[in-house]
Amino acid sequence: MINNLVFVILFLLGFYAILVKKNLIKMVIGLNIMEGAIFYWFISITDRGGMIPIINGTQVTSQMNDPVPQALILTGIVIGASTSAFLLTLIIELNKFTNSTNPDQIGGMIED
Amino acid sequence: MSKAKNIFKIIILSLLGITLLVHFNKLPLQFEYANSIYHHITNNAVKETGSLNFVTAILYDYRAYDSLGESTIIFGAVSGIVLLLSRKTLPVSSHGLSFIVKRTFGMLTPFIFLFGIYIISHGHLSPGGGFQGGVILGSISIIFSIVYGSEFDYKRYSPTTKTLLETSGALLFIGLGLLGIVMGGNFLVNLKILNSGVGSLISAGSIPFINIGIGFKIGAGLAIIFYSMIQKTFKEEVNL
């Protein structure tokens, strides 16, 4: 169960960054680490110890990893990249108006 | 006050970790594959789609509608970024690096472009595909901006060209889907035209053409995102 242990450690590392860090960019990095932990776990749990799902010629080998989770994770990686780019853009705009990336300071500015 | 808060957060995190570990360890190590879609795909994918790469066969044939939604999400992200960081003014990120770096990348850039085109066009035969090759194509614009300066990037690969490439890639994808309806099938059905045998470059029906559309869309979209981001961040540094 080494993959479960690695998944939990990576997931908690990302969650720690979101909870504790006082910088919005570090929080986005934590979100990306959590995403990477989930992708790693999903790929590792469907690994049968076979070969990659690309055949050479026309013969079909019986020992082959499942291609469906890999296609799902490819979708997830692309969506994660675009959402993190959009989040970073929002942080750039927020920094332009408030001159800060600390969520506590920004919250105080909005209340005033 | 803040120290007590941090200790509270760490206790919550460790409790969450123990709970996750206990419950994930109760999951079965190997899932049963008795009646799963795995058998259908490994036995019939070559006959049904003509693609040797099964991940590409799933992405652009069995679940092509899902890939259309995925590229719509990227289109939405690019639109939002361009809306927030308007691209009217010329970016001033860098004025170019030294002569040696410029010469080296002048020799390397055509090969990077060739590698990206290779990854895109061989997506149904070898590892790769539209998304992976599109990222390599998008790196060319980043090289232009950093190594040769932003003015060079603006002149050689202008924002209008990037927008044109991105929309034409998306329109190629949707047009192939509508062509499926015209030819008498479902939306985004795999058209069995231009087949010259399994394993050759022009095979697998419409999968290579969807790959080309997705590749140009992703490459131009990443270039637009990078172009919009450097503009605002570095402009303020110059004003300071």
GROMACS .gro file of C-alpha atoms in nm:
model
  352
    1MET     CA    1   0.000   0.000   0.000
    2ILE     CA    2   0.290   0.234  -0.067
    3ASN     CA    3   0.083   0.427  -0.323
    4ASN     CA    4  -0.183   0.511  -0.062
    5LEU     CA    5   0.087   0.642   0.173
    6VAL     CA    6   0.245   0.858  -0.098
    7PHE     CA    7  -0.099   0.986  -0.200
    8VAL     CA    8  -0.191   1.085   0.158
    9ILE     CA    9   0.144   1.259   0.217
   10LEU     CA   10   0.122   1.460  -0.108
   11PHE     CA   11  -0.244   1.545  -0.052
   12LEU     CA   12  -0.179   1.669   0.302
   13LEU     CA   13   0.120   1.872   0.180
   14GLY     CA   14  -0.104   2.057  -0.064
   15PHE     CA   15  -0.383   2.096   0.193
   16TYR     CA   16  -0.130   2.232   0.447
   17ALA     CA   17  -0.020   2.496   0.195
   18ILE     CA   18  -0.382   2.603   0.137
   19LEU     CA   19  -0.461   2.620   0.511
   20VAL     CA   20  -0.148   2.773   0.660
   21LYS     CA   21   0.035   2.981   0.397
   22LYS     CA   22  -0.040   3.353   0.379
   23ASN     CA   23   0.036   3.397   0.008
   24LEU     CA   24  -0.215   3.342  -0.270
   25ILE     CA   25   0.045   3.210  -0.516
   26LYS     CA   26   0.163   2.952  -0.261
   27MET     CA   27  -0.201   2.848  -0.216
   28VAL     CA   28  -0.234   2.790  -0.592
   29ILE     CA   29   0.083   2.579  -0.577
   30GLY     CA   30  -0.078   2.376  -0.296
   31LEU     CA   31  -0.389   2.323  -0.509
   32ASN     CA   32  -0.168   2.192  -0.790
   33ILE     CA   33   0.010   1.953  -0.552
   34MET     CA   34  -0.330   1.815  -0.441
   35GLU     CA   35  -0.426   1.765  -0.806
   36GLY     CA   36  -0.101   1.583  -0.872
   37ALA     CA   37  -0.161   1.354  -0.573
   38ILE     CA   38  -0.504   1.255  -0.705
   39PHE     CA   39  -0.369   1.194  -1.057
   40TYR     CA   40  -0.086   0.980  -0.916
   41TRP     CA   41  -0.323   0.771  -0.706
   42PHE     CA   42  -0.567   0.717  -0.992
   43ILE     CA   43  -0.293   0.600  -1.229
   44SER     CA   44  -0.122   0.381  -0.969
   45ILE     CA   45  -0.440   0.200  -0.857
   46THR     CA   46  -0.521   0.093  -1.216
   47ASP     CA   47  -0.168  -0.030  -1.287
   48ARG     CA   48  -0.176  -0.404  -1.355
   49GLY     CA   49   0.199  -0.427  -1.413
   50GLY     CA   50   0.148  -0.459  -1.785
   51MET     CA   51   0.278  -0.267  -2.082
   52ILE     CA   52   0.167   0.070  -2.214
   53PRO     CA   53  -0.162   0.071  -2.411
   54ILE     CA   54   0.005   0.118  -2.749
   55ILE     CA   55   0.043  -0.189  -2.968
   56ASN     CA   56   0.315  -0.259  -3.223
   57GLY     CA   57   0.168  -0.408  -3.541
   58THR     CA   58  -0.169  -0.581  -3.529
   59GLN     CA   59  -0.139  -0.828  -3.241
   60VAL     CA   60  -0.316  -0.750  -2.915
   61THR     CA   61  -0.131  -0.847  -2.599
   62SER     CA   62  -0.341  -0.959  -2.307
   63GLN     CA   63  -0.122  -0.798  -2.038
   64MET     CA   64  -0.187  -0.431  -2.099
   65ASN     CA   65  -0.269  -0.146  -1.863
   66ASP     CA   66  -0.617  -0.002  -1.879
   67PRO     CA   67  -0.619   0.291  -2.127
   68VAL     CA   68  -0.945   0.446  -1.996
   69PRO     CA   69  -0.802   0.598  -1.671
   70GLN     CA   70  -0.506   0.736  -1.864
   71ALA     CA   71  -0.740   0.920  -2.102
   72LEU     CA   72  -0.939   1.053  -1.804
   73ILE     CA   73  -0.623   1.177  -1.634
   74LEU     CA   74  -0.507   1.345  -1.957
   75THR     CA   75  -0.834   1.539  -1.952
   76GLY     CA   76  -0.779   1.626  -1.587
   77ILE     CA   77  -0.424   1.752  -1.642
   78VAL     CA   78  -0.531   1.987  -1.922
   79ILE     CA   79  -0.821   2.126  -1.718
   80GLY     CA   80  -0.593   2.170  -1.415
   81ALA     CA   81  -0.343   2.368  -1.622
   82SER     CA   82  -0.610   2.603  -1.758
   83THR     CA   83  -0.773   2.660  -1.417
   84SER     CA   84  -0.439   2.737  -1.251
   85ALA     CA   85  -0.357   2.984  -1.531
   86PHE     CA   86  -0.691   3.156  -1.471
   87LEU     CA   87  -0.633   3.165  -1.093
   88LEU     CA   88  -0.289   3.321  -1.143
   89THR     CA   89  -0.446   3.583  -1.370
   90LEU     CA   90  -0.699   3.670  -1.099
   91ILE     CA   91  -0.411   3.704  -0.850
   92ILE     CA   92  -0.227   3.940  -1.089
   93GLU     CA   93  -0.537   4.161  -1.118
   94LEU     CA   94  -0.594   4.154  -0.740
   95ASN     CA   95  -0.231   4.249  -0.681
   96LYS     CA   96  -0.271   4.545  -0.918
   97PHE     CA   97  -0.558   4.692  -0.712
   98THR     CA   98  -0.451   4.605  -0.357
   99ASN     CA   99  -0.071   4.574  -0.394
  100SER     CA  100  -0.067   4.261  -0.179
  101THR     CA  101  -0.097   3.883  -0.209
  102ASN     CA  102  -0.186   3.821   0.155
  103PRO     CA  103  -0.550   3.705   0.182
  104ASP     CA  104  -0.590   3.852   0.532
  105GLN     CA  105  -0.473   4.198   0.423
  106ILE     CA  106  -0.691   4.187   0.110
  107GLY     CA  107  -0.996   4.091   0.319
  108GLY     CA  108  -0.931   4.387   0.552
  109MET     CA  109  -0.908   4.622   0.255
  110ILE     CA  110  -1.240   4.507   0.114
  111GLU     CA  111  -1.416   4.557   0.449
  112ASP     CA  112  -1.299   4.917   0.479
  113MET     CA  113  -0.313   3.341   1.913
  114SER     CA  114  -0.172   3.254   1.573
  115LYS     CA  115   0.045   2.979   1.720
  116ALA     CA  116  -0.258   2.812   1.877
  117LYS     CA  117  -0.440   2.844   1.544
  118ASN     CA  118  -0.152   2.674   1.363
  119ILE     CA  119  -0.143   2.387   1.614
  120PHE     CA  120  -0.519   2.344   1.564
  121LYS     CA  121  -0.470   2.329   1.185
  122ILE     CA  122  -0.192   2.071   1.216
  123ILE     CA  123  -0.409   1.852   1.443
  124ILE     CA  124  -0.694   1.868   1.188
  125LEU     CA  125  -0.452   1.779   0.907
  126SER     CA  126  -0.309   1.478   1.090
  127LEU     CA  127  -0.659   1.351   1.174
  128LEU     CA  128  -0.756   1.387   0.808
  129GLY     CA  129  -0.442   1.200   0.705
  130ILE     CA  130  -0.507   0.909   0.939
  131THR     CA  131  -0.869   0.886   0.820
  132LEU     CA  132  -0.768   0.893   0.454
  133LEU     CA  133  -0.495   0.630   0.503
  134VAL     CA  134  -0.725   0.390   0.694
  135HIS     CA  135  -1.005   0.412   0.442
  136PHE     CA  136  -0.789   0.401   0.130
  137ASN     CA  137  -0.617   0.089   0.264
  138LYS     CA  138  -0.957  -0.084   0.277
  139LEU     CA  139  -0.998  -0.051  -0.100
  140PRO     CA  140  -0.922  -0.365  -0.303
  141LEU     CA  141  -0.569  -0.380  -0.443
  142GLN     CA  142  -0.671  -0.499  -0.789
  143PHE     CA  143  -1.012  -0.411  -0.926
  144GLU     CA  144  -1.204  -0.686  -1.102
  145TYR     CA  145  -1.193  -0.658  -1.478
  146ALA     CA  146  -1.460  -0.919  -1.555
  147ASN     CA  147  -1.709  -0.722  -1.764
  148SER     CA  148  -1.529  -0.391  -1.789
  149ILE     CA  149  -1.483  -0.176  -2.098
  150TYR     CA  150  -1.114  -0.269  -2.085
  151HIS     CA  151  -1.175  -0.599  -2.267
  152HIS     CA  152  -1.385  -0.436  -2.536
  153ILE     CA  153  -1.122  -0.170  -2.605
  154THR     CA  154  -0.818  -0.398  -2.609
  155ASN     CA  155  -0.991  -0.649  -2.838
  156ASN     CA  156  -1.180  -0.422  -3.078
  157ALA     CA  157  -1.018  -0.077  -3.079
  158VAL     CA  158  -0.790  -0.146  -3.376
  159LYS     CA  159  -1.078  -0.285  -3.582
  160GLU     CA  160  -1.320  -0.008  -3.487
  161THR     CA  161  -1.096   0.299  -3.501
  162GLY     CA  162  -0.774   0.196  -3.677
  163SER     CA  163  -0.563   0.370  -3.413
  164LEU     CA  164  -0.268   0.184  -3.258
  165ASN     CA  165  -0.254   0.419  -2.959
  166PHE     CA  166  -0.553   0.325  -2.746
  167VAL     CA  167  -0.548   0.643  -2.537
  168THR     CA  168  -0.584   0.848  -2.856
  169ALA     CA  169  -0.858   0.612  -2.974
  170ILE     CA  170  -1.053   0.678  -2.653
  171LEU     CA  171  -0.991   1.053  -2.654
  172TYR     CA  172  -1.083   1.127  -3.017
  173ASP     CA  173  -1.322   0.845  -3.106
  174TYR     CA  174  -1.506   0.689  -2.813
  175ARG     CA  175  -1.506   1.004  -2.600
  176ALA     CA  176  -1.457   1.274  -2.865
  177TYR     CA  177  -1.755   1.468  -2.732
  178ASP     CA  178  -1.576   1.491  -2.397
  179SER     CA  179  -1.262   1.622  -2.568
  180LEU     CA  180  -1.477   1.890  -2.731
  181GLY     CA  181  -1.592   1.999  -2.387
  182GLU     CA  182  -1.233   1.995  -2.264
  183SER     CA  183  -1.118   2.225  -2.543
  184THR     CA  184  -1.418   2.449  -2.467
  185ILE     CA  185  -1.288   2.482  -2.109
  186ILE     CA  186  -0.948   2.591  -2.243
  187PHE     CA  187  -1.122   2.838  -2.475
  188GLY     CA  188  -1.312   2.977  -2.176
  189ALA     CA  189  -0.992   3.011  -1.970
  190VAL     CA  190  -0.814   3.191  -2.256
  191SER     CA  191  -1.113   3.422  -2.307
  192GLY     CA  192  -1.126   3.507  -1.938
  193ILE     CA  193  -0.754   3.575  -1.918
  194VAL     CA  194  -0.762   3.799  -2.226
  195LEU     CA  195  -1.069   3.979  -2.089
  196LEU     CA  196  -0.897   4.047  -1.754
  197LEU     CA  197  -0.556   4.139  -1.896
  198SER     CA  198  -0.640   4.334  -2.209
  199ARG     CA  199  -0.380   4.304  -2.485
  200LYS     CA  200  -0.394   4.646  -2.647
  201THR     CA  201  -0.043   4.767  -2.561
  202LEU     CA  202   0.294   4.622  -2.657
  203PRO     CA  203   0.446   4.408  -2.380
  204VAL     CA  204   0.792   4.496  -2.249
  205SER     CA  205   0.913   4.179  -2.083
  206SER     CA  206   1.272   4.156  -2.203
  207HIS     CA  207   1.484   4.320  -2.469
  208GLY     CA  208   1.657   4.000  -2.571
  209LEU     CA  209   1.943   3.795  -2.435
  210SER     CA  210   2.303   3.779  -2.559
  211PHE     CA  211   2.424   3.702  -2.913
  212ILE     CA  212   2.522   3.341  -2.831
  213VAL     CA  213   2.179   3.252  -2.695
  214LYS     CA  214   2.009   3.412  -2.996
  215ARG     CA  215   2.222   3.215  -3.247
  216THR     CA  216   2.172   2.886  -3.057
  217PHE     CA  217   1.795   2.920  -3.046
  218GLY     CA  218   1.792   3.038  -3.408
  219MET     CA  219   1.929   2.696  -3.500
  220LEU     CA  220   1.713   2.505  -3.248
  221THR     CA  221   1.370   2.661  -3.311
  222PRO     CA  222   1.298   2.493  -3.650
  223PHE     CA  223   1.369   2.154  -3.495
  224ILE     CA  224   1.142   2.230  -3.198
  225PHE     CA  225   0.866   2.318  -3.448
  226LEU     CA  226   0.933   1.995  -3.642
  227PHE     CA  227   0.920   1.789  -3.323
  228GLY     CA  228   0.588   1.945  -3.226
  229ILE     CA  229   0.440   1.872  -3.570
  230TYR     CA  230   0.572   1.513  -3.549
  231ILE     CA  231   0.414   1.455  -3.207
  232ILE     CA  232   0.081   1.592  -3.332
  233SER     CA  233   0.066   1.403  -3.661
  234HIS     CA  234   0.179   1.067  -3.520
  235GLY     CA  235  -0.067   1.080  -3.230
  236HIS     CA  236  -0.251   0.767  -3.345
  237LEU     CA  237   0.066   0.559  -3.395
  238SER     CA  238   0.301   0.648  -3.108
  239PRO     CA  239   0.289   0.825  -2.770
  240GLY     CA  240   0.169   1.180  -2.811
  241GLY     CA  241  -0.125   1.357  -2.963
  242GLY     CA  242  -0.278   1.698  -3.002
  243PHE     CA  243  -0.245   1.817  -2.643
  244GLN     CA  244   0.117   1.711  -2.598
  245GLY     CA  245   0.238   1.845  -2.933
  246GLY     CA  246   0.041   2.165  -2.886
  247VAL     CA  247   0.233   2.239  -2.565
  248ILE     CA  248   0.561   2.200  -2.758
  249LEU     CA  249   0.434   2.438  -3.028
  250GLY     CA  250   0.330   2.686  -2.759
  251SER     CA  251   0.685   2.690  -2.620
  252ILE     CA  252   0.810   2.851  -2.944
  253SER     CA  253   0.626   3.173  -2.864
  254ILE     CA  254   0.776   3.171  -2.512
  255ILE     CA  255   1.125   3.128  -2.661
  256PHE     CA  256   1.061   3.423  -2.894
  257SER     CA  257   0.949   3.643  -2.604
  258ILE     CA  258   1.237   3.559  -2.370
  259VAL     CA  259   1.533   3.510  -2.602
  260TYR     CA  260   1.460   3.763  -2.879
  261GLY     CA  261   1.254   4.015  -2.684
  262SER     CA  262   0.883   4.085  -2.684
  263GLU     CA  263   0.896   4.318  -2.985
  264PHE     CA  264   1.020   4.032  -3.205
  265ASP     CA  265   0.740   3.808  -3.080
  266TYR     CA  266   0.484   4.082  -3.152
  267LYS     CA  267   0.611   4.135  -3.509
  268ARG     CA  268   0.670   3.773  -3.614
  269TYR     CA  269   0.381   3.601  -3.435
  270SER     CA  270   0.127   3.871  -3.372
  271PRO     CA  271  -0.178   3.832  -3.142
  272THR     CA  272  -0.404   3.835  -3.450
  273THR     CA  273  -0.225   3.529  -3.590
  274LYS     CA  274  -0.252   3.351  -3.256
  275THR     CA  275  -0.626   3.420  -3.233
  276LEU     CA  276  -0.674   3.308  -3.596
  277LEU     CA  277  -0.488   2.981  -3.530
  278GLU     CA  278  -0.684   2.908  -3.213
  279THR     CA  279  -1.026   2.970  -3.365
  280SER     CA  280  -0.941   2.778  -3.682
  281GLY     CA  281  -0.834   2.477  -3.472
  282ALA     CA  282  -1.162   2.485  -3.280
  283LEU     CA  283  -1.362   2.528  -3.602
  284LEU     CA  284  -1.181   2.231  -3.762
  285PHE     CA  285  -1.282   2.014  -3.466
  286ILE     CA  286  -1.648   2.125  -3.475
  287GLY     CA  287  -1.655   2.106  -3.855
  288LEU     CA  288  -1.539   1.744  -3.849
  289GLY     CA  289  -1.814   1.674  -3.598
  290LEU     CA  290  -2.079   1.835  -3.821
  291LEU     CA  291  -1.940   1.649  -4.124
  292GLY     CA  292  -2.026   1.328  -3.939
  293ILE     CA  293  -2.392   1.433  -3.935
  294VAL     CA  294  -2.380   1.527  -4.304
  295MET     CA  295  -2.225   1.192  -4.399
  296GLY     CA  296  -2.511   1.011  -4.228
  297GLY     CA  297  -2.398   0.931  -3.877
  298ASN     CA  298  -2.381   1.081  -3.531
  299PHE     CA  299  -2.205   1.397  -3.420
  300LEU     CA  300  -1.824   1.339  -3.416
  301VAL     CA  301  -1.851   0.991  -3.567
  302ASN     CA  302  -1.524   0.853  -3.704
  303LEU     CA  303  -1.536   0.906  -4.081
  304LYS     CA  304  -1.393   0.608  -4.266
  305ILE     CA  305  -1.231   0.813  -4.540
  306LEU     CA  306  -0.867   0.835  -4.653
  307ASN     CA  307  -0.768   0.502  -4.501
  308SER     CA  308  -0.449   0.345  -4.630
  309GLY     CA  309  -0.407   0.052  -4.393
  310VAL     CA  310  -0.361   0.027  -4.016
  311GLY     CA  311  -0.023   0.156  -3.906
  312SER     CA  312   0.038   0.408  -4.185
  313LEU     CA  313   0.043   0.783  -4.134
  314ILE     CA  314  -0.289   0.855  -4.310
  315SER     CA  315  -0.519   0.609  -4.137
  316ALA     CA  316  -0.766   0.593  -3.848
  317GLY     CA  317  -1.027   0.805  -4.025
  318SER     CA  318  -1.071   1.152  -3.876
  319ILE     CA  319  -0.846   1.104  -3.570
  320PRO     CA  320  -0.532   1.268  -3.725
  321PHE     CA  321  -0.733   1.569  -3.842
  322ILE     CA  322  -0.888   1.619  -3.498
  323ASN     CA  323  -0.533   1.589  -3.360
  324ILE     CA  324  -0.412   1.867  -3.590
  325GLY     CA  325  -0.702   2.094  -3.491
  326ILE     CA  326  -0.649   2.034  -3.118
  327GLY     CA  327  -0.272   2.082  -3.152
  328PHE     CA  328  -0.297   2.424  -3.315
  329LYS     CA  329  -0.569   2.526  -3.071
  330ILE     CA  330  -0.365   2.432  -2.762
  331GLY     CA  331  -0.040   2.581  -2.895
  332ALA     CA  332  -0.199   2.914  -2.984
  333GLY     CA  333  -0.401   2.918  -2.660
  334LEU     CA  334  -0.091   2.872  -2.441
  335ALA     CA  335   0.090   3.141  -2.643
  336ILE     CA  336  -0.200   3.382  -2.582
  337ILE     CA  337  -0.199   3.303  -2.207
  338PHE     CA  338   0.176   3.366  -2.179
  339TYR     CA  339   0.157   3.683  -2.391
  340SER     CA  340  -0.125   3.827  -2.179
  341MET     CA  341   0.046   3.746  -1.850
  342ILE     CA  342   0.391   3.894  -1.918
  343GLN     CA  343   0.237   4.216  -2.044
  344LYS     CA  344   0.086   4.333  -1.717
  345THR     CA  345   0.341   4.191  -1.475
  346PHE     CA  346   0.649   4.340  -1.634
  347LYS     CA  347   0.489   4.670  -1.736
  348GLU     CA  348   0.449   4.761  -1.369
  349GLU     CA  349   0.810   4.673  -1.295
  350VAL     CA  350   0.924   4.916  -1.563
  351ASN     CA  351   0.704   5.192  -1.419
  352LEU     CA  352   0.860   5.146  -1.076
   0.00000   0.00000   0.00000
